[in-house]
Amino acid sequence: MSNSAFLQIKTGSIVESGKSKYKITHILGVDTVLGENLNDKTVKKLRIDRLRRLTEAESGEALIETVDINEFSDDEWKVAQFRFECIRPLLDDPFRTRKKAESVAEEAGVHVATLYSWLRAYQNDGHLSSLIPQARGRKEGKTLIDPVLEEIIASAIDEFYLSKQRYTPADVIEEVKVMCRIAGVKPPHANTVRARIKKISEKEVLKRRGRRDKARDLFDPIKGPFPGDDFPLAVVQIDHTQANVIVVDEKTREELGRPWLTLSIDVWSRAILGVYVSMDAPSATAAGICIARSTLPKTEYLANLDVPGEWPMCGKMRAIHVDNAREFRGEMLRKSCQQYDMDLTLRPVKTPHYGAHIERYMGVASRLLHKLPGTTFSKPEDRKGYNSGKEAVMTLHEVEQHLVDFIVNVYHQRIHSSINVTPKRMWELGVLGDDDRPGVGLPDIPADPDRFVLDFLPYETRSVQNYGIQIDCINYYHEVLNRWINSKDPNDDRRKRKFTVRRDPRDISKIFFFDPDIKSYYVIPYRNTSFPPVSIWELREARRKLIEDGVKHVDEDLIFNALIRMKDRVDEAKKKTKLTKLKAHRNERAKKLSKVTSPSEIISVALPKPNDEKFFVQDQEESEDIFSMREEFFSDIRRK
């Protein structure tokens, strides 16, 4: 089954790295391959996290039409789910026959040709949304052909060309003419039939025409058994826990509280696939970002954290097991997983063994963080005589860095008692195999990392006003919004039209506006571009303090003025602290000099005055803007 939403890394695949196109010739490891340059025929080692799928112009294949899954109604989504369940038995059946298809079609209550059209749509796209009913009418760039004729061609190809009898294209053309005569429609040109045949993948042709072994050798990774958790990414468990350590603010060093960890684990290898650390309680946003980070390569994420080592575990997950918490039952997370054919499964109630693997690692993480200053221990009585808040010194970034360094360079490298090898080695065995057991091949990774992350970010619906779009009292504007200002709902002209808007909570200086006509996202910045980038947590803290001060009506100017005052207080506190330290140092030095010299021996030295300009030395830390973000949007999870 082709899945163009993901980049399939296997021998024979044509990919892009840098500005060159390569044909993959060998799989060297879980994160590297050998590729032959299609221009100069040189062979080069390539990292899989640097590979891209070819563009439409380069590959000759149609790109996926960009559609935000939130644009579809619940009824449309239910139709797509129904169609997917109808074709599911046929998707992985290389020996499917027309009789089987007719049986499935009869059970679904549709014509067999309709079933085949659903099957082709899903195989060509790989998105559940490809099965949503399309609006009637001719689309731009599409050729107009009688639907009945299209069904006749599809049926003839499936029954005659894709059969073990291995009929020729000429035989199929003759059969189409016979079927058209019976149906009373004009037969198509022979080239039309040949064009439809050429669109079928070589893998599909070989499989259906009795050459399954050759198709497997050319296109399929060597696969092991599939039941349960018997291969990498078959079952992934995700859960949240509150860290038992208090963190401090990076600038003020004030106590912030205990952060939340969201982690995912691959049951087959016991490898940790992803982690998300924040000060927010468990939410669909945290789960979504963890899923995105787990699926995407993490080379750049490690570089941003300044953590050495390799974290090759990534790829499309087949089943994601989560508990019944509210954040996992949300509509956004469910639709996002369905869009990429990842089965989000809620664990049965009162069955803790279903989440035993992630629960066990949560214990490992807790013991690790117990060792950090500022630990809260496991029980309140254990904290007697220990002030966790005063002892805390680690920032949120440092806790994440500490945890990831442990995962990559300790946990993945040591033998796991349940599998008797290291998680890293178990992952390699599952992917590459050895002399005793075949591997399943390199997992598929998202072909469009940015779009993949966007689909897992929280969304809201907003109308476009004269000033732009407003969220949480913050205004956003770009000229691309002009055509939508005060536009009416196409289904109810008494209401303003609502548009899908997504936002990354770590940097709310921009939003992502989905244009329903262009079917693409636009980045929309603050209307007032002089405002600094902040996180959603900084915004909430500023609003909370304003409300505490008795401000009833909060707007963006009040919010950012409050944030600037908070920054100024920090800068002033730094200066006072530095001045105090310098005075103390000067006094201490004077005392030491007085003990070793007599008054007549003291040499008069002109010390700088506190208000001398050269007295204060601005270090790099002081000159940093408190609001500057540690990393650019998506830089921790996307591939550049």
mmCIF file of N, CA and C in Angstrom, residues 5-7 51 292 295-297 315-316 340 444-449 452 639:
data_model
loop_
_atom_site.group_PDB
_atom_site.id
_atom_site.type_symbol
_atom_site.label_atom_id
_atom_site.label_comp_id
_atom_site.label_asym_id
_atom_site.label_seq_id
_atom_site.Cartn_x
_atom_site.Cartn_y
_atom_site.Cartn_z
ATOM 1 N N ALA A 5 1.752 10.255 2.243
ATOM 2 C CA ALA A 5 1.905 11.157 3.376
ATOM 3 C C ALA A 5 3.224 10.905 4.088
ATOM 4 N N PHE A 6 3.833 9.743 3.811
ATOM 5 C CA PHE A 6 5.090 9.387 4.454
ATOM 6 C C PHE A 6 6.143 9.079 3.392
ATOM 7 N N LEU A 7 7.389 9.328 3.742
ATOM 8 C CA LEU A 7 8.511 9.024 2.860
ATOM 9 C C LEU A 7 8.984 7.615 3.171
ATOM 10 N N LEU A 51 16.608 13.425 4.085
ATOM 11 C CA LEU A 51 15.999 13.064 2.811
ATOM 12 C C LEU A 51 14.639 13.711 2.659
ATOM 13 N N ALA A 292 4.210 13.981 17.384
ATOM 14 C CA ALA A 292 4.962 14.532 16.253
ATOM 15 C C ALA A 292 6.459 14.354 16.452
ATOM 16 N N THR A 295 7.519 10.738 15.918
ATOM 17 C CA THR A 295 7.455 10.265 14.529
ATOM 18 C C THR A 295 8.583 10.821 13.680
ATOM 19 N N LEU A 296 9.013 12.049 13.968
ATOM 20 C CA LEU A 296 10.017 12.726 13.148
ATOM 21 C C LEU A 296 11.441 12.426 13.619
ATOM 22 N N PRO A 297 12.429 12.506 12.714
ATOM 23 C CA PRO A 297 13.829 12.375 13.127
ATOM 24 C C PRO A 297 14.193 13.460 14.147
ATOM 25 N N GLY A 315 9.441 7.323 13.061
ATOM 26 C CA GLY A 315 8.652 6.677 12.018
ATOM 27 C C GLY A 315 7.182 6.584 12.368
ATOM 28 N N LYS A 316 6.409 6.200 11.380
ATOM 29 C CA LYS A 316 4.961 6.093 11.526
ATOM 30 C C LYS A 316 4.599 4.963 12.481
ATOM 31 N N TYR A 340 -3.494 10.090 9.477
ATOM 32 C CA TYR A 340 -2.264 9.408 9.081
ATOM 33 C C TYR A 340 -2.337 7.900 9.347
ATOM 34 N N ASP A 444 8.526 4.300 7.788
ATOM 35 C CA ASP A 444 8.161 5.468 6.988
ATOM 36 C C ASP A 444 8.182 6.719 7.870
ATOM 37 N N ILE A 445 8.708 7.806 7.328
ATOM 38 C CA ILE A 445 8.729 9.071 8.058
ATOM 39 C C ILE A 445 7.905 10.099 7.279
ATOM 40 N N PRO A 446 7.319 11.081 7.943
ATOM 41 C CA PRO A 446 6.470 12.054 7.252
ATOM 42 C C PRO A 446 7.196 12.748 6.107
ATOM 43 N N ALA A 447 6.568 12.770 4.953
ATOM 44 C CA ALA A 447 7.160 13.417 3.786
ATOM 45 C C ALA A 447 7.149 14.935 3.912
ATOM 46 N N ASP A 448 6.189 15.473 4.658
ATOM 47 C CA ASP A 448 6.080 16.918 4.874
ATOM 48 C C ASP A 448 6.065 17.161 6.386
ATOM 49 N N PRO A 449 7.247 17.320 7.002
ATOM 50 C CA PRO A 449 7.314 17.446 8.469
ATOM 51 C C PRO A 449 6.523 18.623 9.015
ATOM 52 N N PHE A 452 2.893 17.831 9.007
ATOM 53 C CA PHE A 452 2.624 16.795 9.992
ATOM 54 C C PHE A 452 2.497 17.411 11.384
ATOM 55 N N ARG A 639 12.625 18.672 10.089
ATOM 56 C CA ARG A 639 13.884 18.556 9.341
ATOM 57 C C ARG A 639 14.011 19.717 8.394
#
